[in-house]
PDB file of C-alpha atoms in Angstrom:
ATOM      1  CA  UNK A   1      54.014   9.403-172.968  1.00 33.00           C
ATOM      2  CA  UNK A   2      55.945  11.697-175.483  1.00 29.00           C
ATOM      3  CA  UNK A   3      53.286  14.592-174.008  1.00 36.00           C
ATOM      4  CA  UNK A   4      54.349  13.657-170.401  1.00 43.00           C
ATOM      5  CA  UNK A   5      58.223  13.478-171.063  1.00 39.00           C
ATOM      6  CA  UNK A   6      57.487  16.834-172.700  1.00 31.00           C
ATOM      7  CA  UNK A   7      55.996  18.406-169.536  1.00 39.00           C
ATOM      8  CA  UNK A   8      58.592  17.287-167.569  1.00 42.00           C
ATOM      9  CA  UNK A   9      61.207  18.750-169.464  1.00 38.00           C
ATOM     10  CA  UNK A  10      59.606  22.172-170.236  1.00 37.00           C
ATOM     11  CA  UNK A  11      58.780  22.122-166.533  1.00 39.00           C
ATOM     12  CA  UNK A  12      62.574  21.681-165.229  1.00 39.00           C
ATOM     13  CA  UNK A  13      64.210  23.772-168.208  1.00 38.00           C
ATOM     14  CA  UNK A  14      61.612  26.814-167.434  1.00 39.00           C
ATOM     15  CA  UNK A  15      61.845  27.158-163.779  1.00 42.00           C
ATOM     16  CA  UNK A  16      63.789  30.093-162.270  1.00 41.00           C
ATOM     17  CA  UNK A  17      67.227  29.504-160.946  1.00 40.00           C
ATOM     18  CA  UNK A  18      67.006  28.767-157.391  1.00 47.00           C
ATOM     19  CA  UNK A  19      69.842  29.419-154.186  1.00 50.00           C
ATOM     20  CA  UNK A  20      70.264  26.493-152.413  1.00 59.00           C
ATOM     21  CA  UNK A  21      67.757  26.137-149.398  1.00 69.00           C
ATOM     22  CA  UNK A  22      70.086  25.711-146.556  1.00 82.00           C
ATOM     23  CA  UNK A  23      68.253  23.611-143.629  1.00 92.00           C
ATOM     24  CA  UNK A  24      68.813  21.584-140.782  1.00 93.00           C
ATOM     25  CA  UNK A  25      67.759  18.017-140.993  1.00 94.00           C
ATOM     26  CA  UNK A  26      65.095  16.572-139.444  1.00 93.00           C
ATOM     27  CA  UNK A  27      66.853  12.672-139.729  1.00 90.00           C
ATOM     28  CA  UNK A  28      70.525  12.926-139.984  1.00 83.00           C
ATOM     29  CA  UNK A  29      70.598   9.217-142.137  1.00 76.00           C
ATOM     30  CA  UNK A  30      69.198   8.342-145.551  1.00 76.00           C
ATOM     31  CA  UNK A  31      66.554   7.271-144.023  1.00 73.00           C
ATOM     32  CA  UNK A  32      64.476   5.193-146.880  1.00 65.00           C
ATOM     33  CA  UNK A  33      67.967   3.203-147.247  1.00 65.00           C
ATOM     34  CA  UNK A  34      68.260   1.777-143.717  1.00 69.00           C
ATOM     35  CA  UNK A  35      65.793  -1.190-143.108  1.00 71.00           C
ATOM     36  CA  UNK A  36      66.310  -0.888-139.412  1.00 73.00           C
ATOM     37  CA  UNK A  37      65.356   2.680-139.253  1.00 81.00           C
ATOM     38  CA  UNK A  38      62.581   3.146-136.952  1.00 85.00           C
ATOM     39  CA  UNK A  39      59.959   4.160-139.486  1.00 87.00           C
ATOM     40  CA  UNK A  40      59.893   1.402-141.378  1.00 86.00           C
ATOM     41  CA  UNK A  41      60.438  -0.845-138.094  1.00 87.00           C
ATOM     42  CA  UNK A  42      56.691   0.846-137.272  1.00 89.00           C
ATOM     43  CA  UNK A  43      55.591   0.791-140.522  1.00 91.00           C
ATOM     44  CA  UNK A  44      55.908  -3.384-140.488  1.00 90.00           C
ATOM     45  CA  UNK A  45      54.864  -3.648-137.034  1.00 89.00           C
ATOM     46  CA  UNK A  46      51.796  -1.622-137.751  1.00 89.00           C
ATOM     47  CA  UNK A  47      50.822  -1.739-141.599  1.00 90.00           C
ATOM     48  CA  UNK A  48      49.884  -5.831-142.575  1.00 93.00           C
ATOM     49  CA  UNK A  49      50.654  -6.372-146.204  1.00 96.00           C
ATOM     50  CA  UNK A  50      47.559  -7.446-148.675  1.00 97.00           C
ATOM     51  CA  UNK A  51      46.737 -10.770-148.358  1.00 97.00           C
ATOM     52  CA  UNK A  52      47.779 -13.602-151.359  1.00 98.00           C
ATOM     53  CA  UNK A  53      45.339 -15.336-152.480  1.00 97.00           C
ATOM     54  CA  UNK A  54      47.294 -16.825-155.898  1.00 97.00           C
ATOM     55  CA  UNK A  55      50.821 -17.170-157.526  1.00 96.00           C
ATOM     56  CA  UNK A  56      51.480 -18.643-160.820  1.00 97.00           C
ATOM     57  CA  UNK A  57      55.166 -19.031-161.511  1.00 97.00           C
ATOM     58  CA  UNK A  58      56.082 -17.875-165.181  1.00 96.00           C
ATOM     59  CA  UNK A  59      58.698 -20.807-167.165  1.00 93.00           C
ATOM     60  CA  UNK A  60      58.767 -19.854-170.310  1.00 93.00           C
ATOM     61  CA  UNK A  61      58.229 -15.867-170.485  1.00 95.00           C
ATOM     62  CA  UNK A  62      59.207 -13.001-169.117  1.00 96.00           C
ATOM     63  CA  UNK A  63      58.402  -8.918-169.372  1.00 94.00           C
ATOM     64  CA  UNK A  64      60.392  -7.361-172.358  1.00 91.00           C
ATOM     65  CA  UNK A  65      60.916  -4.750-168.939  1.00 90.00           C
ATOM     66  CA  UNK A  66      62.688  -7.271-166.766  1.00 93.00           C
ATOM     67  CA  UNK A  67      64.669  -8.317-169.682  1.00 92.00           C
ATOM     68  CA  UNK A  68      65.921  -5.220-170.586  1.00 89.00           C
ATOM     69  CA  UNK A  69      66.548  -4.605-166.815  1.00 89.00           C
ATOM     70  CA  UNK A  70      68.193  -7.713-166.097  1.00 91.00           C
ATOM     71  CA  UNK A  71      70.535  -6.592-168.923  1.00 89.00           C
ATOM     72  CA  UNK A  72      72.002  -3.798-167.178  1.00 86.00           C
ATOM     73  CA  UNK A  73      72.051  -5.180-163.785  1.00 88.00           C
ATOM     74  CA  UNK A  74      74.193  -8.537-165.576  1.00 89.00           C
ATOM     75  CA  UNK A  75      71.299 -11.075-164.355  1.00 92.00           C
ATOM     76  CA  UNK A  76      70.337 -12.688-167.553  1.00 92.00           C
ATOM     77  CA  UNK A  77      67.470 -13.816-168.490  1.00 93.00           C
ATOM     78  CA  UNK A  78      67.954 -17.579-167.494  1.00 93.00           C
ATOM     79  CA  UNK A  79      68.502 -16.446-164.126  1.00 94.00           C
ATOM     80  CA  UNK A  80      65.488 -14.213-163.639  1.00 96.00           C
ATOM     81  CA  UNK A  81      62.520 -15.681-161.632  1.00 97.00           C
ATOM     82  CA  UNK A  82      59.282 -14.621-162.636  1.00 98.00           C
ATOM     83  CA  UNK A  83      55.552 -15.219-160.973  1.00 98.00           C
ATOM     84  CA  UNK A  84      52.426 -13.615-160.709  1.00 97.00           C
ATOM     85  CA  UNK A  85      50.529 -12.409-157.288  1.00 98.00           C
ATOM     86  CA  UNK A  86      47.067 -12.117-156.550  1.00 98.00           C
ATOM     87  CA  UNK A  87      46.549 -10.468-153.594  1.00 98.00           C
ATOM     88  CA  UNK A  88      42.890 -10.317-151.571  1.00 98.00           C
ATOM     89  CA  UNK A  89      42.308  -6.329-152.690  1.00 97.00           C
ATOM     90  CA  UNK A  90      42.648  -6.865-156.657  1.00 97.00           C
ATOM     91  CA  UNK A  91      41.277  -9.084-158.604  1.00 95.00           C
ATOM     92  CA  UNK A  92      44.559  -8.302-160.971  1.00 96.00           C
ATOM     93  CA  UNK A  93      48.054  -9.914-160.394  1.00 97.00           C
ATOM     94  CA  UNK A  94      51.230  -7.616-160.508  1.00 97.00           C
ATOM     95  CA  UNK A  95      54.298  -9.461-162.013  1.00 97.00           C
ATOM     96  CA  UNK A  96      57.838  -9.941-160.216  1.00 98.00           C
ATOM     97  CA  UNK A  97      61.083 -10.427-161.668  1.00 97.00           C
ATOM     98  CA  UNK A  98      63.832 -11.587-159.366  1.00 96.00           C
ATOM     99  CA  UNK A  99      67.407 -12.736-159.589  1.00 95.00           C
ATOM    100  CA  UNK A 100      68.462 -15.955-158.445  1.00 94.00           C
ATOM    101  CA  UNK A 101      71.098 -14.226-156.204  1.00 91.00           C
ATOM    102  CA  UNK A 102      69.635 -11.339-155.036  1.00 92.00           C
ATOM    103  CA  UNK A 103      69.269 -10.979-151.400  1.00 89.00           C
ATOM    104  CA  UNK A 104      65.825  -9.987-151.219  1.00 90.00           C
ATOM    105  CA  UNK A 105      63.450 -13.533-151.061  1.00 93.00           C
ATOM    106  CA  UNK A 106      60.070 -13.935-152.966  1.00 95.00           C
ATOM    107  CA  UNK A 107      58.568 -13.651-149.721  1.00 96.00           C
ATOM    108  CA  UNK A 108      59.707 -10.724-148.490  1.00 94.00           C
ATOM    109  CA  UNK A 109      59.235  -8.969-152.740  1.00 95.00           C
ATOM    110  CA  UNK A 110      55.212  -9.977-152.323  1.00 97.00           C
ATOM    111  CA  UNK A 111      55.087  -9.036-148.463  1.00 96.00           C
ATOM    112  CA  UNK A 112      57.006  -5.428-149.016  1.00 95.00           C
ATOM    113  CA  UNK A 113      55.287  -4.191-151.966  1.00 97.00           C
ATOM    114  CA  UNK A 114      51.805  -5.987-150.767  1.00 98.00           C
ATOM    115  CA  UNK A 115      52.027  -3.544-147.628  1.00 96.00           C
ATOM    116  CA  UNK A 116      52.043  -0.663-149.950  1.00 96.00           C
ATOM    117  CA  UNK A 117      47.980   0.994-149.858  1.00 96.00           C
ATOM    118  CA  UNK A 118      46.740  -0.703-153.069  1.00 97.00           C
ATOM    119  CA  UNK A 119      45.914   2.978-154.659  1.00 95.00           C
ATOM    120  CA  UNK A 120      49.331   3.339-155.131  1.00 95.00           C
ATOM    121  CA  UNK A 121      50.117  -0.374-156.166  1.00 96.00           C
ATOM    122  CA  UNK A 122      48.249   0.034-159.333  1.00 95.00           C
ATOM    123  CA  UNK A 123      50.184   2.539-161.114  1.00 93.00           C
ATOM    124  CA  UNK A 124      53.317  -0.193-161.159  1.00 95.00           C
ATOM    125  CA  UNK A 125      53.010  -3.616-163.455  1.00 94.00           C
ATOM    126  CA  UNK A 126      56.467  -5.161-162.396  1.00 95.00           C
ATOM    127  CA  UNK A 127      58.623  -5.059-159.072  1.00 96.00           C
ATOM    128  CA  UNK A 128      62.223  -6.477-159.930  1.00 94.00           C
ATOM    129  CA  UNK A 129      64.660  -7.446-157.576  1.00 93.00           C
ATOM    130  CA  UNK A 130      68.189  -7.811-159.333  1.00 91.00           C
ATOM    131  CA  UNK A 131      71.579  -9.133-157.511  1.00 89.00           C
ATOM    132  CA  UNK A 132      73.756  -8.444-154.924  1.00 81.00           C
ATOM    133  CA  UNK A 133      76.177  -5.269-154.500  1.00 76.00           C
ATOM    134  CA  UNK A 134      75.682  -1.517-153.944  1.00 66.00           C
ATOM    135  CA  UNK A 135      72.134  -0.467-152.776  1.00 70.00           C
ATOM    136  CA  UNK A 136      70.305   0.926-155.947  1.00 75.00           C
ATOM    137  CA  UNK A 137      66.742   1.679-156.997  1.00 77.00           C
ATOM    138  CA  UNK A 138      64.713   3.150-159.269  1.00 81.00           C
ATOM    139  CA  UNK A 139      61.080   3.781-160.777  1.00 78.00           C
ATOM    140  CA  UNK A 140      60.953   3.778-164.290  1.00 77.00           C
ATOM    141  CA  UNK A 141      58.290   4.695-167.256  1.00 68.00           C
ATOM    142  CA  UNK A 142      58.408   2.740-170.371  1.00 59.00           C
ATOM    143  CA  UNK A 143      56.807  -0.636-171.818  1.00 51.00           C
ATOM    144  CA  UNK A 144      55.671  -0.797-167.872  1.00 58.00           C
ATOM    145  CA  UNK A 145      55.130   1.353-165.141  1.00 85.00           C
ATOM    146  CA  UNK A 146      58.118  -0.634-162.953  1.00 91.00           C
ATOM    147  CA  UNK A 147      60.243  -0.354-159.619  1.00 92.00           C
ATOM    148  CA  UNK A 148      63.241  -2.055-159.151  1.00 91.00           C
ATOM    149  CA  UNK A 149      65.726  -2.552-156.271  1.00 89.00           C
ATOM    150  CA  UNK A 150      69.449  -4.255-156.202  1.00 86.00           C
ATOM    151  CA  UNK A 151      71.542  -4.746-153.116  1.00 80.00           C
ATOM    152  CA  UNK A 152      71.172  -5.630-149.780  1.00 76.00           C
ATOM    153  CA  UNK A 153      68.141  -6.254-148.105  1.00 69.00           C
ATOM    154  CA  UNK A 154      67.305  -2.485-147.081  1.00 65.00           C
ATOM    155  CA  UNK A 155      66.776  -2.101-150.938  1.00 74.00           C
ATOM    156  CA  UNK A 156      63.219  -3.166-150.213  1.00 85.00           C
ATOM    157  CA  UNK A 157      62.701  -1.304-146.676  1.00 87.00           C
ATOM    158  CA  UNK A 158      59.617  -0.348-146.741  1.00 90.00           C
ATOM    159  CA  UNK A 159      60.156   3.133-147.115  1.00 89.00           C
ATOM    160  CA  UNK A 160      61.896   2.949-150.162  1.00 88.00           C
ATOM    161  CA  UNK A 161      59.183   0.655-152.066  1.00 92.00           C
ATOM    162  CA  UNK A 162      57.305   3.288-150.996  1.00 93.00           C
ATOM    163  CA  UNK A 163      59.683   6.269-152.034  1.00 91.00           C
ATOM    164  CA  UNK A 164      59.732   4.544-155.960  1.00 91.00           C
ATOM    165  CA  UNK A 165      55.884   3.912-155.875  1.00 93.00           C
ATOM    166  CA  UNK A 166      55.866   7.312-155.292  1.00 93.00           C
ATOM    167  CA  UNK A 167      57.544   8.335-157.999  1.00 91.00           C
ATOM    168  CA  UNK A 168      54.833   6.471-160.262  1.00 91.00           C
ATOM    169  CA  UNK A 169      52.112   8.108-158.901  1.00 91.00           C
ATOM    170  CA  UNK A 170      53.872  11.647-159.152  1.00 91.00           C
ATOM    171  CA  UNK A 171      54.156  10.937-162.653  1.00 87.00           C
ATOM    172  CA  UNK A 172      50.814   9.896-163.588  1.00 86.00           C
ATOM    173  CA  UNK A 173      49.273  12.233-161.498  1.00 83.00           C
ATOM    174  CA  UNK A 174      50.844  15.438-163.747  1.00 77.00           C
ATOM    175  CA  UNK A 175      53.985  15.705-162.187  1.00 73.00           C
ATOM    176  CA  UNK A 176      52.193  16.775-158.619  1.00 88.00           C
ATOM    177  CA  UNK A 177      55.847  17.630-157.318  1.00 93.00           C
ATOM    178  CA  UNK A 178      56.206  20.045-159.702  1.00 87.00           C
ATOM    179  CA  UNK A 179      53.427  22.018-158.872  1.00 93.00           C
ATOM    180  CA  UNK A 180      53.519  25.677-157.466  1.00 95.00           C
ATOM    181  CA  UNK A 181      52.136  24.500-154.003  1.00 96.00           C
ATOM    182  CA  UNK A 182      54.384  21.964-153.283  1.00 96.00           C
ATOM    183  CA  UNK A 183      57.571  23.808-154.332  1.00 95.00           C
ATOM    184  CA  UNK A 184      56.338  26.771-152.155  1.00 97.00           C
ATOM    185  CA  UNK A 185      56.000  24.330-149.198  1.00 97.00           C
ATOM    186  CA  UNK A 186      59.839  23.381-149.434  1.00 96.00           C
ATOM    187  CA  UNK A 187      60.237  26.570-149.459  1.00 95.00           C
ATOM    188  CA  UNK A 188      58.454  27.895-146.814  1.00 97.00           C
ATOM    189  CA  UNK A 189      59.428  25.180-144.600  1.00 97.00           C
ATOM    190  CA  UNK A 190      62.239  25.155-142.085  1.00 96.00           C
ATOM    191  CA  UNK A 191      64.286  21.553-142.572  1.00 96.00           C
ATOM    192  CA  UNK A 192      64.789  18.765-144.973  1.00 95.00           C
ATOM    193  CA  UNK A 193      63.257  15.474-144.024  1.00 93.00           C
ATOM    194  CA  UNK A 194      66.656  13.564-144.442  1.00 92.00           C
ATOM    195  CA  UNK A 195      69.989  13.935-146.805  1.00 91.00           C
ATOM    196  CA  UNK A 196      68.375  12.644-149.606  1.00 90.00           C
ATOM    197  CA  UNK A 197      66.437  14.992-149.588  1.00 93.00           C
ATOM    198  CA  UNK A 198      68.492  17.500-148.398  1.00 93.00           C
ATOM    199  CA  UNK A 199      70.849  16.397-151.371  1.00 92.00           C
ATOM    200  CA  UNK A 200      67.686  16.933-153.942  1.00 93.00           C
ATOM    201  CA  UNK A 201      66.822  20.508-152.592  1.00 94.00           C
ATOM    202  CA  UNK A 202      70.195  22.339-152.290  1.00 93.00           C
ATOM    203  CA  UNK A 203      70.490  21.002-156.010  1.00 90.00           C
ATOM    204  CA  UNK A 204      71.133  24.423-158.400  1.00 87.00           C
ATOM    205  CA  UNK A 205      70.067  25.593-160.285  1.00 90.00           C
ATOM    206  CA  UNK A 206      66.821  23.584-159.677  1.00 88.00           C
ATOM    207  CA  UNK A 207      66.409  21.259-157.027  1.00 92.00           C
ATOM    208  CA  UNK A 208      65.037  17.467-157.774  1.00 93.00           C
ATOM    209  CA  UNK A 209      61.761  17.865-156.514  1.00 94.00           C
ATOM    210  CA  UNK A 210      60.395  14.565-157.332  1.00 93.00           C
ATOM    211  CA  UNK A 211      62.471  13.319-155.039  1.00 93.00           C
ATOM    212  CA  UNK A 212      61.707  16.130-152.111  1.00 95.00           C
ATOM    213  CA  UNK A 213      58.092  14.833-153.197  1.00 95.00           C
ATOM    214  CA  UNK A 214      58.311  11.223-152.867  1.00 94.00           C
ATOM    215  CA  UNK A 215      60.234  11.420-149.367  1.00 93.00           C
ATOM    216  CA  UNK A 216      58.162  13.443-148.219  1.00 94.00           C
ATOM    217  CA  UNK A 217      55.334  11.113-149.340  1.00 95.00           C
ATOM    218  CA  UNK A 218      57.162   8.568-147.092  1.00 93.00           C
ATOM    219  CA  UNK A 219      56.785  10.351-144.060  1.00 92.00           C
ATOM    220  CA  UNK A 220      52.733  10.992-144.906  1.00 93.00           C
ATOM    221  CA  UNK A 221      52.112   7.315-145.090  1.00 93.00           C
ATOM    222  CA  UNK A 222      53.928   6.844-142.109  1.00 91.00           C
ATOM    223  CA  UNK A 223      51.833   9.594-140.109  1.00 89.00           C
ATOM    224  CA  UNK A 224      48.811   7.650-141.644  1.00 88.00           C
ATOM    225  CA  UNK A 225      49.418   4.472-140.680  1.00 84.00           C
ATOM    226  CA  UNK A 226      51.081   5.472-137.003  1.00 82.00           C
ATOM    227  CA  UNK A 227      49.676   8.480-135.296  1.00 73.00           C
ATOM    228  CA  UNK A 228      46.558   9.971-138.237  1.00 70.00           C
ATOM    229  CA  UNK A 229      46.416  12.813-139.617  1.00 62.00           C
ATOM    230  CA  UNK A 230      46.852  16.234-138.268  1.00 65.00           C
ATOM    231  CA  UNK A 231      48.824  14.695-134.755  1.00 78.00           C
ATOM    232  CA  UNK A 232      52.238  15.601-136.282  1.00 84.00           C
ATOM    233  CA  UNK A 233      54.960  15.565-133.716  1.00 87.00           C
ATOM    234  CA  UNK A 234      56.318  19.026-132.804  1.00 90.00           C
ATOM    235  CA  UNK A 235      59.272  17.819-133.531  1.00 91.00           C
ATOM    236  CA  UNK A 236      58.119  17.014-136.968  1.00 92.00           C
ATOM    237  CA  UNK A 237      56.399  20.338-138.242  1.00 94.00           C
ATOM    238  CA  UNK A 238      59.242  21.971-139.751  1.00 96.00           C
ATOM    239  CA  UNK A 239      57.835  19.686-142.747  1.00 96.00           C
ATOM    240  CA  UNK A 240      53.978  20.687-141.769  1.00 95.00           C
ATOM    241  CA  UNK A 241      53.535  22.422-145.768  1.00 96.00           C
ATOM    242  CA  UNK A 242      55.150  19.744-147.817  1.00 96.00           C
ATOM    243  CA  UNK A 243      52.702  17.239-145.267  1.00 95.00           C
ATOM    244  CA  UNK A 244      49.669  19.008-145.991  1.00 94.00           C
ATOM    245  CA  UNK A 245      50.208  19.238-149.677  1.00 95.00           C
ATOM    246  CA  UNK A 246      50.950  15.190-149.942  1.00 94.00           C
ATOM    247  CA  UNK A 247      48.068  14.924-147.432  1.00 92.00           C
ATOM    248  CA  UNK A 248      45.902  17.538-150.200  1.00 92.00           C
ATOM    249  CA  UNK A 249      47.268  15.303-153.543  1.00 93.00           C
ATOM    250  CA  UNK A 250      46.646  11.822-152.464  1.00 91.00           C
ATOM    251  CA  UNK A 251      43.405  12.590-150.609  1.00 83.00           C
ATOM    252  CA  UNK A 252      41.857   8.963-149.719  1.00 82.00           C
ATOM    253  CA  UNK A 253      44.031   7.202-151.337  1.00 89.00           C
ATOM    254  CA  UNK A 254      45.922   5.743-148.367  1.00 89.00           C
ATOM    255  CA  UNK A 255      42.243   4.503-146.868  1.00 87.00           C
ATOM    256  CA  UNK A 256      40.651   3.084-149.865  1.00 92.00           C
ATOM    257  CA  UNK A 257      40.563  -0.902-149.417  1.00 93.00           C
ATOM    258  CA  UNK A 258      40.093  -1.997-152.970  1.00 96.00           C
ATOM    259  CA  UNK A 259      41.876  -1.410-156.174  1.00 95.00           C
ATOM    260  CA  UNK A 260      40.341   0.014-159.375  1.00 94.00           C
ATOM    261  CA  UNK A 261      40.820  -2.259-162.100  1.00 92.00           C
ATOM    262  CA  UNK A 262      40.170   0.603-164.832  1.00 92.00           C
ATOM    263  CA  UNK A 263      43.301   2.700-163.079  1.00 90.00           C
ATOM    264  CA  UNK A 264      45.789  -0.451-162.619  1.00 93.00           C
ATOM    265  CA  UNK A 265      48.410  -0.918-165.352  1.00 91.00           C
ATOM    266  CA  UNK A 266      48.752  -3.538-167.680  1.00 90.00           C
ATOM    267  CA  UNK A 267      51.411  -5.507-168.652  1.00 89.00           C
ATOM    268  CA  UNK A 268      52.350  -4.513-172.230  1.00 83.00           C
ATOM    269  CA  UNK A 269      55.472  -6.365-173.726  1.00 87.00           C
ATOM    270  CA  UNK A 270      56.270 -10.316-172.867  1.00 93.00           C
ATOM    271  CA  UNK A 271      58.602 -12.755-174.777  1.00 93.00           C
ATOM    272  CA  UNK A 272      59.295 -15.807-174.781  1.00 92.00           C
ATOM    273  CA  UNK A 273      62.721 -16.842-172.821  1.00 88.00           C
ATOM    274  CA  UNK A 274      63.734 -19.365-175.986  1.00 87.00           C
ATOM    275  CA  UNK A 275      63.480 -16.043-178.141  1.00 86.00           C
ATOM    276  CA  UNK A 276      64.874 -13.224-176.311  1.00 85.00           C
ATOM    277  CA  UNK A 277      66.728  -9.830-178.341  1.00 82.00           C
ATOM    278  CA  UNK A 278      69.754  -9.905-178.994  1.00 71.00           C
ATOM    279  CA  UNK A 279      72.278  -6.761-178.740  1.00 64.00           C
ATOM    280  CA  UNK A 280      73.803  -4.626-175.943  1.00 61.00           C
ATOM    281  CA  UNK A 281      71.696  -2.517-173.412  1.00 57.00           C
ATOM    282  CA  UNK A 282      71.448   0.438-175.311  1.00 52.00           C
ATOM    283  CA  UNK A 283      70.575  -1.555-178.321  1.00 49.00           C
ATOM    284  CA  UNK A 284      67.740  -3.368-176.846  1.00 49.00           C
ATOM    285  CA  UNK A 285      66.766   0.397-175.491  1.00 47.00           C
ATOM    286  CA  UNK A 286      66.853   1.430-178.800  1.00 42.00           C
ATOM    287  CA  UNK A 287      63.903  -0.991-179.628  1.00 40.00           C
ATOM    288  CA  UNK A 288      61.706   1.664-177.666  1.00 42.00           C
ATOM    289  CA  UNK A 289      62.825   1.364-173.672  1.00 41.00           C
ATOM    290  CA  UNK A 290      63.511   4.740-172.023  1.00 41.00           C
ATOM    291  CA  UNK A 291      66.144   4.462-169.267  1.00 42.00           C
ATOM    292  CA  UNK A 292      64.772   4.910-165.554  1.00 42.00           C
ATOM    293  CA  UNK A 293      63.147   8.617-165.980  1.00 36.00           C
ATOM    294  CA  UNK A 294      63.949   9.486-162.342  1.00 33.00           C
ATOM    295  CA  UNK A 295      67.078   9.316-159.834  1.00 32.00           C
ATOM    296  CA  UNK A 296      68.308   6.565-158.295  1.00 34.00           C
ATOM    297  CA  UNK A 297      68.214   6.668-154.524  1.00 32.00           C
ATOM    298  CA  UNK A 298      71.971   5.651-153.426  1.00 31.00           C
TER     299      UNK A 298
END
């Protein structure tokens, strides 16, 4: 992890000053954010989640990771749901966290992040959903490999479970938005997918690309799952580089059916709900749990 974190860093601290790319945009919204959009209206008329075949409700623990979470989102841990799902494509369960007032149901937790291609699934061990207010989410790297979402509804469209998934798999995969081809992609192509990621790229002196990455990510699966590759709109090639460099980096993962238990994360850190930490947020951190290592998408 320390290796990793060091990467990253020496990655963003040694790239060139950039000028801001100045583009049109392709969607004039935030696109991930809005639940009604019309991708991921297609993507959930088109894409079936995984199947459930088990949940097992969790009473007496919970993950040190939701804890710590439900810490700074002021859900304590009494009031944090927890259960395991099986679904048909992994014999594995991921874990989900949720707040007793968060606007998001169990059902639609399991259904949103079971329609995400189970290749991607496995690099995340908990999905949290914490409590009402401002739209906010994030993929984090620490005890577990974790998404989270708070807000409305739309905080689990599903092209922003997909957007923080993405993140994961950028990160385990070597920091794939950081790589020379993908940065000369955004480069070389002519508009920005949406203002989030127009907001990442015109960032000096060095754009977010993770977050370029990831939305761009979003727009693969949904070319995937809608039209195949390689019958991109005409509309829609002003992004054709950044496409074919997701399309390059993820290779098969979008069509493989079953998950690899070897790859999928494990849960690392429970406790027991009658002996939770004591302390502030930043003192429970302090016990080893990194803040959210990428952006949040507002």
């Amino acid at each position: 992890m320390l290796t990793k974190q060091i990467l990253l860093s020496a990655i963003i601290l040694g790239s060139c000053a950039q000028a801001a790319q100045i583009k049109p945009l392709l969607f004039d919204e935030y696109t991930s954010n809005m639940d009604d959009h019309f991708l991921s209206r297609d993507i959930r008329d088109n894409q079936q989640p995984a199947k459930v075949i088990k949940y097992n409700e969790w009473t007496e623990s919970i993950p040190f990771a939701c804890y710590v979470y439900g810490k700074a989102m002021d859900c304590p841990a009494k009031n944090i749901q927890v259960w395991e799902t099986t679904y048909e494509d992994c014999q594995q369960p991921w874990t989900f966290c949720r707040c007793k007032d968060s606007t998001v149901t169990q059902h639609e937790m399991v259904e949103e992040f079971g329609r995400i291609p189970v290749a991607l699934r496995e690099n995340v061990v908990n999905v949290m959903a914490g409590p009402a207010g401002a739209l906010a989410s994030s993929a984090h790297v620490g005890p577990g490999t974790d998404i989270t979402f708070q807000g409305p509804k739309a905080s689990m469209s599903p092209l922003l479970v997909m957007h923080q998934v993405g993140h994961l798999f950028d990160w385990f995969s070597e920091i794939a938005s950081y790589k020379t081809e993908f940065q000369d992609a955004v480069t070389t192509d002519s508009c920005w997918m949406d203002k989030h990621a127009k907001e990442a790229g015109e960032q000096t002196p060095t754009p977010r690309y993770q977050e370029i990455w990831s939305q761009a990510l979003v727009m693969h699966w949904y070319m995937v799952a809608m039209k195949g590759p390689g019958n991109l709109p005409d509309t829609w090639k002003c992004m054709k580089n950044q496409l074919d460099v997701i399309a390059s980096q993820t290779k098969d993962l979008f069509q493989r059916k079953r998950c690899n238990v070897s790859n999928k994360k494990k849960q690392t850190s429970v406790i027991k709900k009658n002996k939770l930490p004591g302390g502030t947020v930043a003192g429970v951190q302090g016990m080893g749990f990194p803040a959210g290592i990428f952006m949040n998408l507002n």
